[in-house]
Short mmCIF file of C-alpha atoms in Angstrom, two decimals:
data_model
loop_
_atom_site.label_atom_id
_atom_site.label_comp_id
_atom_site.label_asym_id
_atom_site.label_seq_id
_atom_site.Cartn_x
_atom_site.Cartn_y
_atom_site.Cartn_z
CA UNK A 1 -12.68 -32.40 6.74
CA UNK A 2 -8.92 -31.53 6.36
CA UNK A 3 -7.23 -29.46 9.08
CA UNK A 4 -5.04 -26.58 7.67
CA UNK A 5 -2.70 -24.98 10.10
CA UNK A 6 -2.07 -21.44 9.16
CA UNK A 7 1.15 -19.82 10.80
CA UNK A 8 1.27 -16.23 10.24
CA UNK A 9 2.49 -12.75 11.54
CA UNK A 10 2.03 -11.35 8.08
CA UNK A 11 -0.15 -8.59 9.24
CA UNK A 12 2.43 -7.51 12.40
CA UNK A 13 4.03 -5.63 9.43
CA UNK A 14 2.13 -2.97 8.17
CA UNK A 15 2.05 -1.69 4.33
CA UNK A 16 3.70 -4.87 2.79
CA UNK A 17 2.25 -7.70 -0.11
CA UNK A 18 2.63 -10.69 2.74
CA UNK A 19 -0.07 -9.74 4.37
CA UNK A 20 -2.29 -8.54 1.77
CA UNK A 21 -1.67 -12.24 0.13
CA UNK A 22 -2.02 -13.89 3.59
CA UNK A 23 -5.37 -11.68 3.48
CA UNK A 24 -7.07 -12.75 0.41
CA UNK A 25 -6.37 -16.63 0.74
CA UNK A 26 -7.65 -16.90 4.28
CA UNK A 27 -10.88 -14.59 2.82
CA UNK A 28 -10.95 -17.43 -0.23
CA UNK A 29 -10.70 -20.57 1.81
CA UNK A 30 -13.60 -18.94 4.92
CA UNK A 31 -15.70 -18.02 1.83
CA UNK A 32 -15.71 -21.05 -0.41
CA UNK A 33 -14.56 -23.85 1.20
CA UNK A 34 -15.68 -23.45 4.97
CA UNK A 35 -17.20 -27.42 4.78
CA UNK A 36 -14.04 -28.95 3.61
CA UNK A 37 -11.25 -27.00 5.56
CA UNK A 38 -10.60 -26.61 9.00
CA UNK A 39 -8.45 -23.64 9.21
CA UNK A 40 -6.69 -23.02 12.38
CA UNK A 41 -4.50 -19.87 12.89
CA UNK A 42 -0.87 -20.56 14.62
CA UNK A 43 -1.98 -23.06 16.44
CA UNK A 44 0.13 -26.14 17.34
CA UNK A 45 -2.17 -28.80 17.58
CA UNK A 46 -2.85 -31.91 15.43
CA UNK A 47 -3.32 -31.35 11.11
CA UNK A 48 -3.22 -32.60 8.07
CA UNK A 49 -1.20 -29.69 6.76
CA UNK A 50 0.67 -27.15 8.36
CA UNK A 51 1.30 -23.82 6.09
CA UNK A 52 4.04 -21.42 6.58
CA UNK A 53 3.25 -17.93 5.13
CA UNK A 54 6.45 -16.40 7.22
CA UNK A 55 9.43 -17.98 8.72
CA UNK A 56 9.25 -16.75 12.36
CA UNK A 57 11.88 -18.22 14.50
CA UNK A 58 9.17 -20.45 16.67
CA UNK A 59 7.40 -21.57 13.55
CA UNK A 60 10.32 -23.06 12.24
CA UNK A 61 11.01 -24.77 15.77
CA UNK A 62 7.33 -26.32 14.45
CA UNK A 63 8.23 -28.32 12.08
CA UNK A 64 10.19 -30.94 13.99
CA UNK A 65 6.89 -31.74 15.67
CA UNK A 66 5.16 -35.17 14.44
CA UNK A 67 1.43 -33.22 14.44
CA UNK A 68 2.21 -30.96 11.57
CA UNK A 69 1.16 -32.92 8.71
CA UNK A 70 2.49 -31.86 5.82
CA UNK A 71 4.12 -28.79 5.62
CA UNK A 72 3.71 -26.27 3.15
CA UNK A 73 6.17 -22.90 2.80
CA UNK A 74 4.86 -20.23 1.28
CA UNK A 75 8.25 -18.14 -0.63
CA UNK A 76 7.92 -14.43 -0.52
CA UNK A 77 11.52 -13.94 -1.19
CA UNK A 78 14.81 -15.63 -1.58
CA UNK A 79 18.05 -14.09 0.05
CA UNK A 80 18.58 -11.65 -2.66
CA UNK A 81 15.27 -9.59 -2.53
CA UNK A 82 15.95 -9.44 1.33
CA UNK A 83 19.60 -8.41 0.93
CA UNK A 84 18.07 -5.41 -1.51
CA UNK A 85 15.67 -4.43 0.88
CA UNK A 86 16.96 -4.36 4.38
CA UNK A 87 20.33 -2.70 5.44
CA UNK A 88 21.72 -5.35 8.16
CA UNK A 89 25.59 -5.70 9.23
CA UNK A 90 26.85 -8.72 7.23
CA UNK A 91 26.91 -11.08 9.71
CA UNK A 92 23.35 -10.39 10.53
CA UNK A 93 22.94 -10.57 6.40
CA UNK A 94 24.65 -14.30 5.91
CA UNK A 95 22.90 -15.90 9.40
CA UNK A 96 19.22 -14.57 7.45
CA UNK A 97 20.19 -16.20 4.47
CA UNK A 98 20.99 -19.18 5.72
CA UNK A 99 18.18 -19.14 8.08
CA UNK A 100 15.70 -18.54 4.86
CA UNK A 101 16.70 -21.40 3.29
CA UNK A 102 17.01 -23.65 6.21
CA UNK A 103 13.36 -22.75 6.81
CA UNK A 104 12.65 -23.88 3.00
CA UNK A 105 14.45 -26.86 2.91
CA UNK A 106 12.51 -28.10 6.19
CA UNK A 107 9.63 -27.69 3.63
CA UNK A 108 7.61 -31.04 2.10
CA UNK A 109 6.52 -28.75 -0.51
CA UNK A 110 7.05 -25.56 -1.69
CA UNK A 111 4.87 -22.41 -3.24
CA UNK A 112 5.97 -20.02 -5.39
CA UNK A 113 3.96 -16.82 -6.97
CA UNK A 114 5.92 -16.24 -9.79
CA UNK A 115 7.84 -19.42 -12.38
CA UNK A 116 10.70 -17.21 -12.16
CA UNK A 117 12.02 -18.22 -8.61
CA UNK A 118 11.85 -21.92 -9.24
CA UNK A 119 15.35 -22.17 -10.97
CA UNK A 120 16.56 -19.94 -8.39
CA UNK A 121 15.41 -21.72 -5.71
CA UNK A 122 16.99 -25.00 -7.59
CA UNK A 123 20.34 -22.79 -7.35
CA UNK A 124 20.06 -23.08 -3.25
CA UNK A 125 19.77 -26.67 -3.58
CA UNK A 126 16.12 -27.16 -3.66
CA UNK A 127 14.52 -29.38 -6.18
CA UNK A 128 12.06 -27.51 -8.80
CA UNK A 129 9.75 -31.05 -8.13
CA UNK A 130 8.98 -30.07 -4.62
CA UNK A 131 7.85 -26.30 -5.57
CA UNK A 132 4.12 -25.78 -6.98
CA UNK A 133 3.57 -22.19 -8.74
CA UNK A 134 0.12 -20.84 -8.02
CA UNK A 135 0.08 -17.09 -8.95
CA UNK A 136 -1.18 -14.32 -6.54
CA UNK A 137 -4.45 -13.27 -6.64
CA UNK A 138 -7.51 -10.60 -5.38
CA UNK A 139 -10.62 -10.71 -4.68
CA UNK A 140 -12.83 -8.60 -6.87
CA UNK A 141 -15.05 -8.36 -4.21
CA UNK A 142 -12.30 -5.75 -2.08
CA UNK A 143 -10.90 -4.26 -5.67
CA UNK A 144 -13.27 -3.65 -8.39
CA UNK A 145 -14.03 -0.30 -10.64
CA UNK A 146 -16.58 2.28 -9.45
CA UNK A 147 -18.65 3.93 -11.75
CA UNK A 148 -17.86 7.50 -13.88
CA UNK A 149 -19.62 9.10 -11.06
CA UNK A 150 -17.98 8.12 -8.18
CA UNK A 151 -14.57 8.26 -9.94
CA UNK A 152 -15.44 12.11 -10.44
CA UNK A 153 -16.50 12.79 -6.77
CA UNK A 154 -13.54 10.82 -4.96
CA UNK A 155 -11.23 12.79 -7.51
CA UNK A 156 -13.07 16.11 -6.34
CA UNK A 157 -13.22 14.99 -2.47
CA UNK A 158 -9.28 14.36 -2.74
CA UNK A 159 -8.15 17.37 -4.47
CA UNK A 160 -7.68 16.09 -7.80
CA UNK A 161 -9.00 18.40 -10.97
CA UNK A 162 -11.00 17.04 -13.53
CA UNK A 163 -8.41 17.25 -16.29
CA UNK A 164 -5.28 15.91 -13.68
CA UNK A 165 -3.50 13.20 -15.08
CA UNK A 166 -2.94 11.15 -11.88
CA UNK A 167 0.02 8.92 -11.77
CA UNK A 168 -0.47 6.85 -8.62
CA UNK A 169 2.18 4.12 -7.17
CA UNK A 170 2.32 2.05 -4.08
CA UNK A 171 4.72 0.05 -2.27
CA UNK A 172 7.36 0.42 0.67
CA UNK A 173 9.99 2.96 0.55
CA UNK A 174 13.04 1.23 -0.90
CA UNK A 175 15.03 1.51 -3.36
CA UNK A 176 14.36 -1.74 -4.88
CA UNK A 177 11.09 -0.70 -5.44
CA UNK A 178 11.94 2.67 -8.19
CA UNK A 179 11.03 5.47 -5.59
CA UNK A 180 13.95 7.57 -6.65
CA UNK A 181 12.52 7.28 -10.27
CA UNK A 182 9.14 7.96 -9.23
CA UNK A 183 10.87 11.57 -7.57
CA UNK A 184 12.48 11.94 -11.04
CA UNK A 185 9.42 11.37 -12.69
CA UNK A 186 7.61 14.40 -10.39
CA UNK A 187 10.39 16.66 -11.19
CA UNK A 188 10.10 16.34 -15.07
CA UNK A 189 6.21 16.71 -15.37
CA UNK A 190 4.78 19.46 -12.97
CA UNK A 191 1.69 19.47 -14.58
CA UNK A 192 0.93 16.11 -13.71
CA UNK A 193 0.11 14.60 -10.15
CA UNK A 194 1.73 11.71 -8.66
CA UNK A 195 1.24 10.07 -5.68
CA UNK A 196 2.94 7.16 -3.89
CA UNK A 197 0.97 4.81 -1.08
CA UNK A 198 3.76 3.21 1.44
CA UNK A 199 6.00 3.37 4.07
CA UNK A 200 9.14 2.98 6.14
CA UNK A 201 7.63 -0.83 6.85
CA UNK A 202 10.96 -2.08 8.34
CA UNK A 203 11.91 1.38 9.86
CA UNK A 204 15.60 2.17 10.12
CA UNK A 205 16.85 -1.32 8.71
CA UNK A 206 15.54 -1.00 5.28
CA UNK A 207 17.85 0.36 3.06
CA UNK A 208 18.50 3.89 2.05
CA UNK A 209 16.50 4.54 4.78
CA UNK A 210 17.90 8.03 5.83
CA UNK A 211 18.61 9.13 2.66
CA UNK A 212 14.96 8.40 1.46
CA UNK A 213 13.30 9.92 4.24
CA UNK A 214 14.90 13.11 3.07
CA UNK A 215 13.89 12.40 -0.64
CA UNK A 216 10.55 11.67 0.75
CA UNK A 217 10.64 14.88 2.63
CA UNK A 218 11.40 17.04 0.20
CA UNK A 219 9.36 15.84 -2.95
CA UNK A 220 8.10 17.65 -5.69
CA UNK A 221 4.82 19.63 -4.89
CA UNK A 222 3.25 17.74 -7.45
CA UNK A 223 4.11 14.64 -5.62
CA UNK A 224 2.08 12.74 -2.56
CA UNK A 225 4.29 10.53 -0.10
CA UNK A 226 0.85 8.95 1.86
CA UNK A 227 2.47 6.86 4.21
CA UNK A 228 1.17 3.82 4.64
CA UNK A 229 -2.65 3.31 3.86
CA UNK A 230 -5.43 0.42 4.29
CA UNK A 231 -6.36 -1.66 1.77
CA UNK A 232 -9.65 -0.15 2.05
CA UNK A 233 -8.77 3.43 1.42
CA UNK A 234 -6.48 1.91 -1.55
CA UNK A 235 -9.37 0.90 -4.00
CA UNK A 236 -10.21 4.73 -3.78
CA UNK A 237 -6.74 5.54 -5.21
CA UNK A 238 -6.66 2.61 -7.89
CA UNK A 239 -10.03 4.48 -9.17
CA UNK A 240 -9.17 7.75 -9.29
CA UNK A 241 -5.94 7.21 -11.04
CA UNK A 242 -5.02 7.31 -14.52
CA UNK A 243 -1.97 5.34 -14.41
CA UNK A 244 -0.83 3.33 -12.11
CA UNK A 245 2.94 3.05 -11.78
CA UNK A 246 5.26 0.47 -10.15
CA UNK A 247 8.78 1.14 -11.28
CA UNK A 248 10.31 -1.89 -8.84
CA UNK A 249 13.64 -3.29 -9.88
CA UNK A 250 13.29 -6.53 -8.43
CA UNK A 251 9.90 -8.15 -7.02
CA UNK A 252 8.06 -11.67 -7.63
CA UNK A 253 4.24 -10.60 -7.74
CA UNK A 254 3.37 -7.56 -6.42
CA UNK A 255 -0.39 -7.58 -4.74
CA UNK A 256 -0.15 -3.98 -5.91
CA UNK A 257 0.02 -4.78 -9.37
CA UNK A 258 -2.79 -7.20 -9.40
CA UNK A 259 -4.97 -4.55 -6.92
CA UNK A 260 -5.06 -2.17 -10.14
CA UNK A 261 -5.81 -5.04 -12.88
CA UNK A 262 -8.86 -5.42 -10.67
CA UNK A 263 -9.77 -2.10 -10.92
CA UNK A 264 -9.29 -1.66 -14.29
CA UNK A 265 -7.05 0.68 -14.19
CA UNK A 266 -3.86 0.65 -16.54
CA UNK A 267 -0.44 -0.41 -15.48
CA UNK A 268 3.03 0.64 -16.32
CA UNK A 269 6.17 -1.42 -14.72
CA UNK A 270 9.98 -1.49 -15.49
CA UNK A 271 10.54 -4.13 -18.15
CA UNK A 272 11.73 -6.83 -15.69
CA UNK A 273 12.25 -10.81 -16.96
CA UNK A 274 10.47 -12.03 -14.06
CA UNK A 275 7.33 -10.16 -15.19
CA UNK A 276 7.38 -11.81 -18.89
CA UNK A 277 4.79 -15.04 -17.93
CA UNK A 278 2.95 -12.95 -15.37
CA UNK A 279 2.09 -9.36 -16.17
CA UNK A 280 4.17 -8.05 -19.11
CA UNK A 281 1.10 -9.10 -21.85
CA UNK A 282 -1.28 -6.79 -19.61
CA UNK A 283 0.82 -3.95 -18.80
CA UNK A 284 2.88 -0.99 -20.53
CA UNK A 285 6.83 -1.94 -20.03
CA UNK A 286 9.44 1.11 -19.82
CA UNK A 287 13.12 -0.22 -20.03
CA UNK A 288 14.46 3.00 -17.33
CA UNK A 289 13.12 5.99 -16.35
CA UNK A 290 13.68 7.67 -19.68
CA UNK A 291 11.48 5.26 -21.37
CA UNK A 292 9.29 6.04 -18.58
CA UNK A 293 8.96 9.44 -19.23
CA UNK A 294 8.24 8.94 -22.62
CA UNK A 295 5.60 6.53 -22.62
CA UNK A 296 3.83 7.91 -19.87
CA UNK A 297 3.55 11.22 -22.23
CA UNK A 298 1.95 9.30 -24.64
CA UNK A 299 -0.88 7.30 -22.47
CA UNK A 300 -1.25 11.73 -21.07
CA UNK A 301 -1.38 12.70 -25.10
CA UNK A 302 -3.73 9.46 -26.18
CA UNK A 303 -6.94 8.51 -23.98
CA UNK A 304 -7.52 5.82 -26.66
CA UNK A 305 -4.06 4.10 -26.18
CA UNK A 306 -4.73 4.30 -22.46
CA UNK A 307 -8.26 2.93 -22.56
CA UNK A 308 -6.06 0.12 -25.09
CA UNK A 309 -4.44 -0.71 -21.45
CA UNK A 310 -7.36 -0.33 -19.17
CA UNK A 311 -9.09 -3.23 -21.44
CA UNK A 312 -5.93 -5.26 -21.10
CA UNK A 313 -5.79 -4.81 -17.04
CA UNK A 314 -9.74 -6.00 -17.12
CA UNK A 315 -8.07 -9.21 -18.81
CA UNK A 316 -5.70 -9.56 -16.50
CA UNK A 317 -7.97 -8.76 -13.71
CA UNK A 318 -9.99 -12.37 -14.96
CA UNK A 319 -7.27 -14.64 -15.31
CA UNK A 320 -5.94 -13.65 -11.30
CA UNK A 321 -8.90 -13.42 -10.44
CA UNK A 322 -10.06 -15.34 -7.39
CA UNK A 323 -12.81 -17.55 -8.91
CA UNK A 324 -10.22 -18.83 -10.95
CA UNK A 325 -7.83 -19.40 -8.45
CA UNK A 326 -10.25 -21.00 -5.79
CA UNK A 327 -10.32 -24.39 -7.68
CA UNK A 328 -6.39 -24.58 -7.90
CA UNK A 329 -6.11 -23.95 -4.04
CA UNK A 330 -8.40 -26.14 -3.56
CA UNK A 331 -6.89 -29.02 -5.45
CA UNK A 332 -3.44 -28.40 -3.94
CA UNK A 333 -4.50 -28.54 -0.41
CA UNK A 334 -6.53 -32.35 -0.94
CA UNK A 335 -3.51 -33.32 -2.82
CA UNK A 336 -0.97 -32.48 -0.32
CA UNK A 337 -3.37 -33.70 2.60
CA UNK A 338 -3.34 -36.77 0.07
CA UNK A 339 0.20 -36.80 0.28
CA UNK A 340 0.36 -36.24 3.49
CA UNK A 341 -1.22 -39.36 4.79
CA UNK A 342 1.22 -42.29 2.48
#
């Protein structure tokens, strides 16, 4: 049996995709694979492979110990996504970056959600032959479409009118990830409801953050600010939306994303390179918030060009899903145990 060390505080954050990734792959490798992996959870004694899902201070003190095995680093971000998401003095800023990448390069191997970030991580210094890309993924047992019937009665339990077009986003509150175009969005189309699932994760560092709380405060009518909400409460909102709309400027695979492919529910995202091998042949692309506007009229004017899209996220929703993604977990982790032991 190979011994996995998991080191995690992914979930000590509330209402961001670490933990919701952290989540599923634990739930894959307890469900499928219980008889060939040991999983521990930060623990620091003896395995064959130690994997890093966050770069806490003491985990990184880990890896100089002989009992890790092989470590693994899991890359949720490189210095830039951090620098457009937290608001930190710029000392604090440069000692983070370096400290990310520190943390990487103590790395035997490397995984990355999205192709995109392998040449950037090759522009810190880090060789693309030491990084593996396995895409996110969600289990379709957590996210999955309910039936016509239920759809109805959680729209009616939650306020929503039969003939609402519901526009419904999620994410933390940053500017990175489009809020002030989601606000825009409100004001230009009363008639339609929007709402937004997410938070002030990172509280008073992230950036923005007091002049979004008073966007936030004073939205549109038409426009929901939820806070942030369980996963489980989530699949409720993926249903009973029409559209589900993540106008990010920067990400590498948003949980969020994949969350609505598995509920069948059409997608719209900004038009974003890093999305062209991932999720641009499954979702409706807007170039700004203009294009936005437009196209999102159209899907409201056209249920057969939206159903077009709903099809597409079932597609989607197949090739992330987690039956397909079990086997290439699996192989990675006797591979690198493999690797582990020459």
């Amino acid at each position: 049996m190979i011994v996995i060390n998991m080191f995690s505080s992914a979930n000590k954050v509330a209402g961001q995709g670490v933990g919701a990734v952290y989540t599923e792959l634990m739930g894959l490798l307890k469900h499928d694979f219980a008889n060939e992996f040991q999983i521990n959870v930060n623990r620091y004694t003896r395995s064959d492979i130690s994997h890093y899902h966050t770069i806490d201070p003491k985990f990184y003190a880990s890896t100089f110990s002989k009992k890790r095995g092989r470590k693994i680093g899991f890359v949720h971000f490189v210095p830039s996504t951090l620098d457009a998401s937290l608001k930190l003095p710029r000392v604090a800023r440069w000692t983070l970056d370096k400290y990310t990448l520190a943390f990487y390069k103590r790395m035997d191997e490397l995984v990355v959600v999205n192709p995109n970030f392998i040449p950037k991580l090759e522009a810190y210094g880090i060789s693309p032959e030491k990084v593996t890309y396995i895409p996110n993924f969600v289990s379709q047992r957590t996210f999955h479409p309910v039936s016509a019937e239920k759809r109805q009665a959680l729209r009616h339990a939650n306020g929503f009118k039969p003939d609402d077009f519901v526009i419904f986003g999620a994410g933390q509150v940053q500017d990175r990830k489009g809020v002030g175009d989601v606000i825009k969005l409100a004001q230009r189309n009363p008639d339609f409801r929007f709402v937004w699932a997410g938070g002030f994760s990172f509280g008073r560092i992230t950036e923005g953050y007091e002049r979004l709380k008073q966007a936030v405060a004073n939205a549109p009518a038409n426009l929901d600010f939820t806070g942030i909400m369980p996963r489980e409460t989530m699949i409720d909102y993926y249903n009973m939306a029409d559209l589900f709309l993540l106008p990010s400027f920067e990400e590498l695979f948003p949980m969020s994303v994949l969350e609505a492919f598995a509920t069948g529910t059409p997608v719209m995202v900004r038009d974003l390179e890093l999305y062209q091998q991932i999720i641009t042949p499954y979702a409706i692309t807007a170039a700004d918030v203009d294009d936005m506007q437009a196209r999102i009229r159209a899907l409201a004017d056209d249920r057969e060009l939206l159903a077009t899209y709903a099809t597409k996220s079932h597609q989607a929703a197949q090739v992330y899903a987690e039956s397909r993604l079990e086997k290439i977990w699996h192989d990675f982790y006797v591979k690198q145990a493999a690797l582990g032991k020459q």
